[in-house]
Amino acid sequence: MGTSAVTVSKALAGKSGMSDKLRSKIIKKADEMGYSYPRGTRNILHDHLEIGIVIPDKYFEPDSYYAILCKQLIKKLADLGHFGLLEILTPENEKEGVLPNLMTSGHADGLILLGEPAKAYYRKVAQAGVPIVFLDFYDEQANADAVAGDNSYGAYRLTSHLIRRGHTKIGFVGNTKATSSIMDRFLGYYRAMLLNDLQVREEWILPDRELTGGLVDPVLPDELPTAFVCNCDITARMLISLLKEKGYRVPEDISVTGFDDFPQGNPGDVPLSTFRIDTDSMIELAVKALLERCAGERKPFGRLVVGGQPVYRESEIPCTNSEL
């Protein structure tokens, strides 16, 4: 072809430095010669990529936080000329370590794993040789890029806000061993308490779910704090309902904050103070990272952290009585 080996290598790797016409010519010749190169690289040089989006069944419900993220992902991929293919990870397949059909069938050029499954499962998927990005969770030992919200800082901001409003007895609601997001949110709460020389009482750390992800009602202690920081808005709503059943008013008796700014709740529910992660940026960065991997880019795996802003509403007020 009269083309250097370096140029051929760049063409097949999707790198710059040549015209589209020359690139197409090199790819066509490689196809004719039966030359094999990574499927992701090959497709990204053509029209479209097929990107698998895998969500554990425990997180996927109509109008759930992850369902909304999935819709945003599919739209972003479509805007870029690619296809988003959804697969629900069943509890059985997660437990038995069965790889996603989109992966084993060869239909997916890359994979976005949305929501944290069991550690053994996502590490197995990360070792399967398909470009992959973890979205909304991370693991420093897995061979995958990750994009997550700034969970620790968000919970720190919410807890610090309650402390500035006079609360010194603050609890946390969430199973810290269930997901990396909940653990990071707990650490943000803990940091704010520690920096203000406030006691973190074990009986005020209330699990809200099983390790498998199923939600459970928190068990309220005999002595309650004046405020709770919840790991998500769904848990905050659950806690508020439970407190009301026990005769407590929110926020008059106990202040409550959530996280995610989703869902908004039913008419008549107290508007939640919460923390809103920039999900648009999360989606954009996750897609960008995966497309770069599909294009053959080789660099150390990393974690991208996306910020957000606290949203203060009516579920918390200044502390006027430290004794319930």
Short mmCIF file of C-alpha atoms in Angstrom, two decimals:
data_model
loop_
_atom_site.label_atom_id
_atom_site.label_comp_id
_atom_site.label_asym_id
_atom_site.label_seq_id
_atom_site.Cartn_x
_atom_site.Cartn_y
_atom_site.Cartn_z
CA MET A 1 0.00 0.00 0.00
CA GLY A 2 3.01 2.23 0.24
CA THR A 3 2.13 3.06 3.85
CA SER A 4 4.46 2.81 6.83
CA ALA A 5 3.92 0.26 9.57
CA VAL A 6 3.49 3.08 12.08
CA THR A 7 0.63 4.58 10.06
CA VAL A 8 -1.08 1.19 9.73
CA SER A 9 -0.77 0.65 13.47
CA LYS A 10 -2.26 4.07 14.21
CA ALA A 11 -5.14 3.45 11.81
CA LEU A 12 -6.08 0.16 13.43
CA ALA A 13 -5.72 1.66 16.92
CA GLY A 14 -8.03 4.57 16.09
CA LYS A 15 -5.34 7.21 16.59
CA SER A 16 -5.04 10.51 14.76
CA GLY A 17 -2.47 11.52 12.17
CA MET A 18 -4.09 10.57 8.83
CA SER A 19 -7.09 11.35 6.66
CA ASP A 20 -10.35 9.42 7.03
CA LYS A 21 -9.89 8.21 3.46
CA LEU A 22 -6.50 6.64 4.22
CA ARG A 23 -7.80 5.15 7.46
CA SER A 24 -10.72 3.52 5.65
CA LYS A 25 -8.38 2.19 2.99
CA ILE A 26 -6.12 0.58 5.60
CA ILE A 27 -9.08 -0.97 7.47
CA LYS A 28 -10.55 -2.35 4.24
CA LYS A 29 -7.22 -3.93 3.32
CA ALA A 30 -6.88 -5.41 6.80
CA ASP A 31 -10.34 -6.95 6.45
CA GLU A 32 -9.47 -8.44 3.06
CA MET A 33 -6.33 -10.00 4.49
CA GLY A 34 -8.25 -11.44 7.43
CA TYR A 35 -6.28 -9.43 9.93
CA SER A 36 -7.75 -9.65 13.43
CA TYR A 37 -7.84 -6.69 15.79
CA PRO A 38 -9.97 -5.80 18.86
CA ARG A 39 -13.67 -5.60 18.06
CA GLY A 40 -14.14 -2.40 20.04
CA THR A 41 -11.42 -0.65 18.06
CA ARG A 42 -12.87 -1.88 14.79
CA ASN A 43 -16.39 -0.67 15.46
CA ILE A 44 -15.47 2.73 16.81
CA LEU A 45 -13.78 3.46 13.48
CA HIS A 46 -17.05 2.69 11.72
CA ASP A 47 -20.52 4.07 12.45
CA HIS A 48 -21.74 2.72 15.72
CA LEU A 49 -20.84 0.94 18.93
CA GLU A 50 -23.15 -1.31 20.89
CA ILE A 51 -22.74 -0.58 24.59
CA GLY A 52 -24.18 -2.91 27.20
CA ILE A 53 -25.75 -1.40 30.32
CA VAL A 54 -26.03 -3.98 33.09
CA ILE A 55 -28.07 -3.19 36.22
CA PRO A 56 -28.58 -5.56 39.17
CA ASP A 57 -32.26 -6.42 39.52
CA LYS A 58 -32.29 -5.19 43.13
CA TYR A 59 -31.70 -1.62 41.93
CA PHE A 60 -34.00 -1.53 38.93
CA GLU A 61 -37.58 -0.45 39.51
CA PRO A 62 -39.80 1.84 37.41
CA ASP A 63 -38.81 5.48 37.98
CA SER A 64 -36.02 4.47 40.36
CA TYR A 65 -32.78 6.44 40.57
CA TYR A 66 -30.97 3.84 38.47
CA ALA A 67 -33.79 3.65 35.94
CA ILE A 68 -33.43 7.39 35.41
CA LEU A 69 -29.65 7.06 35.05
CA CYS A 70 -30.16 4.27 32.53
CA LYS A 71 -32.44 6.48 30.42
CA GLN A 72 -29.83 9.24 30.53
CA LEU A 73 -27.13 6.78 29.46
CA ILE A 74 -29.11 5.46 26.50
CA LYS A 75 -29.92 9.01 25.36
CA LYS A 76 -26.29 10.11 25.64
CA LEU A 77 -25.10 7.11 23.62
CA ALA A 78 -27.78 7.73 20.99
CA ASP A 79 -26.74 11.39 20.71
CA LEU A 80 -23.23 10.15 19.89
CA GLY A 81 -24.48 7.66 17.32
CA HIS A 82 -24.13 4.55 19.47
CA PHE A 83 -26.62 2.01 20.84
CA GLY A 84 -27.32 1.33 24.52
CA LEU A 85 -28.44 -2.23 25.25
CA LEU A 86 -29.98 -2.92 28.67
CA GLU A 87 -29.59 -6.18 30.57
CA ILE A 88 -30.96 -6.84 34.07
CA LEU A 89 -28.66 -8.90 36.27
CA THR A 90 -30.80 -11.44 38.12
CA PRO A 91 -29.99 -12.41 41.72
CA GLU A 92 -29.35 -15.98 40.56
CA ASN A 93 -26.81 -14.97 37.91
CA GLU A 94 -25.15 -12.57 40.32
CA LYS A 95 -24.80 -15.28 42.97
CA GLU A 96 -23.55 -17.91 40.51
CA GLY A 97 -21.17 -15.55 38.71
CA VAL A 98 -22.84 -15.88 35.31
CA LEU A 99 -21.44 -13.24 32.96
CA PRO A 100 -23.91 -10.92 31.19
CA ASN A 101 -25.40 -12.31 27.97
CA LEU A 102 -24.38 -9.12 26.20
CA MET A 103 -20.79 -9.99 27.01
CA THR A 104 -20.75 -13.73 26.32
CA SER A 105 -22.70 -13.36 23.06
CA GLY A 106 -20.23 -10.79 21.73
CA HIS A 107 -23.01 -8.24 21.15
CA ALA A 108 -21.46 -5.56 23.36
CA ASP A 109 -18.34 -3.63 22.36
CA GLY A 110 -18.15 -2.28 25.90
CA LEU A 111 -20.02 -2.49 29.17
CA ILE A 112 -21.28 -0.04 31.78
CA LEU A 113 -22.08 -1.71 35.09
CA LEU A 114 -24.63 0.56 36.75
CA GLY A 115 -25.07 -0.02 40.48
CA GLU A 116 -22.87 -2.18 42.70
CA PRO A 117 -23.38 -5.97 42.58
CA ALA A 118 -21.49 -8.48 44.73
CA LYS A 119 -17.73 -7.89 44.81
CA ALA A 120 -16.90 -11.36 43.45
CA TYR A 121 -19.26 -10.75 40.53
CA TYR A 122 -18.03 -7.37 39.34
CA ARG A 123 -14.40 -8.42 39.68
CA LYS A 124 -15.10 -11.44 37.48
CA VAL A 125 -16.78 -9.23 34.87
CA ALA A 126 -13.84 -6.81 34.97
CA GLN A 127 -11.44 -9.64 34.15
CA ALA A 128 -13.43 -10.87 31.13
CA GLY A 129 -11.53 -8.76 28.59
CA VAL A 130 -14.32 -6.39 27.49
CA PRO A 131 -13.90 -2.63 28.05
CA ILE A 132 -15.91 -1.77 31.15
CA VAL A 133 -16.78 1.19 33.37
CA PHE A 134 -18.31 1.01 36.85
CA LEU A 135 -20.92 3.72 37.31
CA ASP A 136 -21.91 4.94 40.78
CA PHE A 137 -19.47 2.65 42.58
CA TYR A 138 -15.77 1.74 42.49
CA ASP A 139 -13.20 -0.83 43.56
CA GLU A 140 -9.52 0.04 43.53
CA GLN A 141 -8.58 -3.62 42.95
CA ALA A 142 -10.75 -4.21 39.90
CA ASN A 143 -9.49 -3.81 36.33
CA ALA A 144 -12.02 -1.14 35.43
CA ASP A 145 -12.49 2.59 35.29
CA ALA A 146 -15.11 4.01 37.65
CA VAL A 147 -17.25 7.14 37.81
CA ALA A 148 -18.94 7.98 41.10
CA GLY A 149 -20.45 10.92 42.92
CA ASP A 150 -18.58 12.71 45.68
CA ASN A 151 -20.48 10.81 48.35
CA SER A 152 -18.18 11.52 51.25
CA TYR A 153 -18.13 15.26 50.68
CA GLY A 154 -21.90 15.38 50.17
CA ALA A 155 -22.64 13.67 53.50
CA TYR A 156 -20.01 15.85 55.16
CA ARG A 157 -21.77 18.98 53.89
CA LEU A 158 -25.18 17.80 55.11
CA THR A 159 -23.86 16.80 58.55
CA SER A 160 -21.92 20.04 58.92
CA HIS A 161 -25.10 21.95 58.04
CA LEU A 162 -27.00 20.20 60.84
CA ILE A 163 -24.17 20.91 63.29
CA ARG A 164 -24.22 24.60 62.37
CA ARG A 165 -27.93 24.57 63.14
CA GLY A 166 -27.25 23.42 66.67
CA HIS A 167 -27.58 19.66 66.38
CA THR A 168 -25.01 17.73 68.41
CA LYS A 169 -26.80 14.38 68.62
CA ILE A 170 -26.85 13.11 65.05
CA GLY A 171 -27.34 9.58 63.78
CA PHE A 172 -26.72 7.90 60.45
CA VAL A 173 -29.05 5.52 58.58
CA GLY A 174 -27.51 3.08 56.11
CA ASN A 175 -25.77 -0.30 55.99
CA THR A 176 -22.15 0.73 55.59
CA LYS A 177 -21.13 -2.72 54.32
CA ALA A 178 -23.76 -2.89 51.58
CA THR A 179 -22.14 -0.58 48.98
CA SER A 180 -19.12 1.65 48.55
CA SER A 181 -21.47 4.65 48.18
CA ILE A 182 -23.07 4.10 51.58
CA MET A 183 -19.67 3.57 53.20
CA ASP A 184 -18.37 6.83 51.71
CA ARG A 185 -21.46 8.71 52.87
CA PHE A 186 -21.01 7.33 56.36
CA LEU A 187 -17.36 8.43 56.32
CA GLY A 188 -18.43 11.94 55.34
CA TYR A 189 -20.86 12.01 58.27
CA TYR A 190 -18.18 10.61 60.58
CA ARG A 191 -15.63 13.21 59.46
CA ALA A 192 -17.99 16.08 60.24
CA MET A 193 -18.75 14.65 63.69
CA LEU A 194 -15.06 14.05 64.41
CA LEU A 195 -13.97 17.52 63.36
CA ASN A 196 -16.57 19.03 65.67
CA ASP A 197 -15.66 16.81 68.64
CA LEU A 198 -19.10 15.17 68.62
CA GLN A 199 -19.77 11.63 69.76
CA VAL A 200 -20.74 9.00 67.18
CA ARG A 201 -22.90 6.59 69.11
CA GLU A 202 -23.11 3.02 67.84
CA GLU A 203 -26.83 2.73 68.63
CA TRP A 204 -27.50 5.70 66.35
CA ILE A 205 -25.98 3.98 63.31
CA LEU A 206 -29.02 2.22 61.87
CA PRO A 207 -28.87 -0.34 59.01
CA ASP A 208 -31.49 0.21 56.32
CA ARG A 209 -30.89 -2.83 54.12
CA GLU A 210 -29.50 -6.33 53.94
CA LEU A 211 -26.11 -6.99 52.36
CA THR A 212 -27.99 -8.37 49.34
CA GLY A 213 -29.67 -4.98 48.85
CA GLY A 214 -33.17 -5.59 50.17
CA LEU A 215 -34.49 -2.66 52.21
CA VAL A 216 -35.49 -3.21 55.84
CA ASP A 217 -37.07 -0.84 58.35
CA PRO A 218 -34.47 0.69 60.66
CA VAL A 219 -34.78 -0.36 64.29
CA LEU A 220 -35.12 2.78 66.37
CA PRO A 221 -33.12 2.95 69.63
CA ASP A 222 -34.76 3.84 72.95
CA GLU A 223 -33.00 7.20 73.00
CA LEU A 224 -33.16 9.10 69.74
CA PRO A 225 -30.84 11.81 68.39
CA THR A 226 -32.21 15.16 67.29
CA ALA A 227 -31.25 14.54 63.66
CA PHE A 228 -30.52 11.73 61.21
CA VAL A 229 -28.36 11.78 58.08
CA CYS A 230 -29.72 9.12 55.71
CA ASN A 231 -27.69 7.49 52.94
CA CYS A 232 -30.41 8.11 50.32
CA ASP A 233 -33.79 9.78 49.90
CA ILE A 234 -35.70 6.49 49.80
CA THR A 235 -34.29 5.59 53.22
CA ALA A 236 -35.04 9.09 54.50
CA ARG A 237 -38.69 8.71 53.45
CA MET A 238 -38.81 5.28 55.09
CA LEU A 239 -37.36 6.69 58.32
CA ILE A 240 -39.79 9.64 58.38
CA SER A 241 -42.76 7.26 58.05
CA LEU A 242 -41.41 5.12 60.87
CA LEU A 243 -40.88 8.14 63.12
CA LYS A 244 -44.41 9.35 62.45
CA GLU A 245 -45.77 5.93 63.43
CA LYS A 246 -43.94 6.30 66.74
CA GLY A 247 -45.46 9.74 67.32
CA TYR A 248 -42.50 11.92 66.32
CA ARG A 249 -42.80 14.93 64.05
CA VAL A 250 -40.34 15.75 61.26
CA PRO A 251 -38.76 18.26 61.47
CA GLU A 252 -40.25 19.65 64.70
CA ASP A 253 -38.98 16.77 66.86
CA ILE A 254 -36.33 15.17 64.67
CA SER A 255 -34.58 16.57 61.59
CA VAL A 256 -33.86 14.24 58.64
CA THR A 257 -31.69 14.63 55.54
CA GLY A 258 -31.47 12.37 52.49
CA PHE A 259 -29.13 11.99 49.53
CA ASP A 260 -29.58 11.91 45.70
CA ASP A 261 -32.48 14.41 45.42
CA PHE A 262 -34.67 11.59 44.14
CA PRO A 263 -37.55 10.78 44.40
CA GLN A 264 -39.51 13.87 45.42
CA GLY A 265 -42.08 11.88 47.42
CA ASN A 266 -45.85 12.01 47.49
CA PRO A 267 -48.08 15.09 47.84
CA GLY A 268 -48.10 16.12 51.46
CA ASP A 269 -44.68 14.66 52.25
CA VAL A 270 -42.23 17.01 53.88
CA PRO A 271 -39.74 18.29 51.25
CA LEU A 272 -36.35 16.69 51.90
CA SER A 273 -33.06 18.42 52.49
CA THR A 274 -30.62 16.34 50.45
CA PHE A 275 -27.52 16.33 48.25
CA ARG A 276 -27.81 16.39 44.47
CA ILE A 277 -25.00 14.78 42.48
CA ASP A 278 -24.40 16.15 38.96
CA THR A 279 -25.70 13.05 37.14
CA ASP A 280 -25.33 14.65 33.71
CA SER A 281 -21.59 14.94 34.27
CA MET A 282 -21.46 11.38 35.63
CA ILE A 283 -23.09 10.07 32.46
CA GLU A 284 -20.86 12.14 30.19
CA LEU A 285 -17.65 11.05 31.91
CA ALA A 286 -18.68 7.38 32.03
CA VAL A 287 -19.46 7.30 28.30
CA LYS A 288 -16.27 9.18 27.45
CA ALA A 289 -14.12 6.82 29.53
CA LEU A 290 -15.68 3.73 27.95
CA LEU A 291 -15.40 5.00 24.38
CA GLU A 292 -11.73 5.74 24.97
CA ARG A 293 -11.20 2.16 26.16
CA CYS A 294 -13.10 0.84 23.14
CA ALA A 295 -10.79 2.89 20.93
CA GLY A 296 -7.84 1.00 22.35
CA GLU A 297 -6.52 3.62 24.75
CA ARG A 298 -4.20 2.10 27.33
CA LYS A 299 -3.65 3.89 30.61
CA PRO A 300 -3.91 3.02 34.30
CA PHE A 301 -7.43 2.39 35.50
CA GLY A 302 -8.81 5.24 37.55
CA ARG A 303 -11.77 6.69 39.39
CA LEU A 304 -13.48 9.93 38.41
CA VAL A 305 -15.36 11.71 41.20
CA VAL A 306 -18.24 14.02 40.30
CA GLY A 307 -19.34 16.80 42.63
CA GLY A 308 -22.74 18.13 43.53
CA GLN A 309 -24.61 20.58 45.71
CA PRO A 310 -26.65 20.39 48.92
CA VAL A 311 -30.32 21.23 48.59
CA TYR A 312 -31.86 22.55 51.80
CA ARG A 313 -35.62 22.18 52.17
CA GLU A 314 -38.03 21.63 55.05
CA SER A 315 -37.08 18.28 56.62
CA GLU A 316 -34.57 19.84 59.01
CA ILE A 317 -34.64 22.88 61.26
CA PRO A 318 -32.39 24.39 63.96
CA CYS A 319 -32.21 22.31 67.11
CA THR A 320 -34.28 23.83 69.90
CA ASN A 321 -34.34 20.87 72.28
CA SER A 322 -31.51 18.42 72.80
CA GLU A 323 -33.72 16.15 74.91
CA LEU A 324 -36.54 14.24 73.19
#
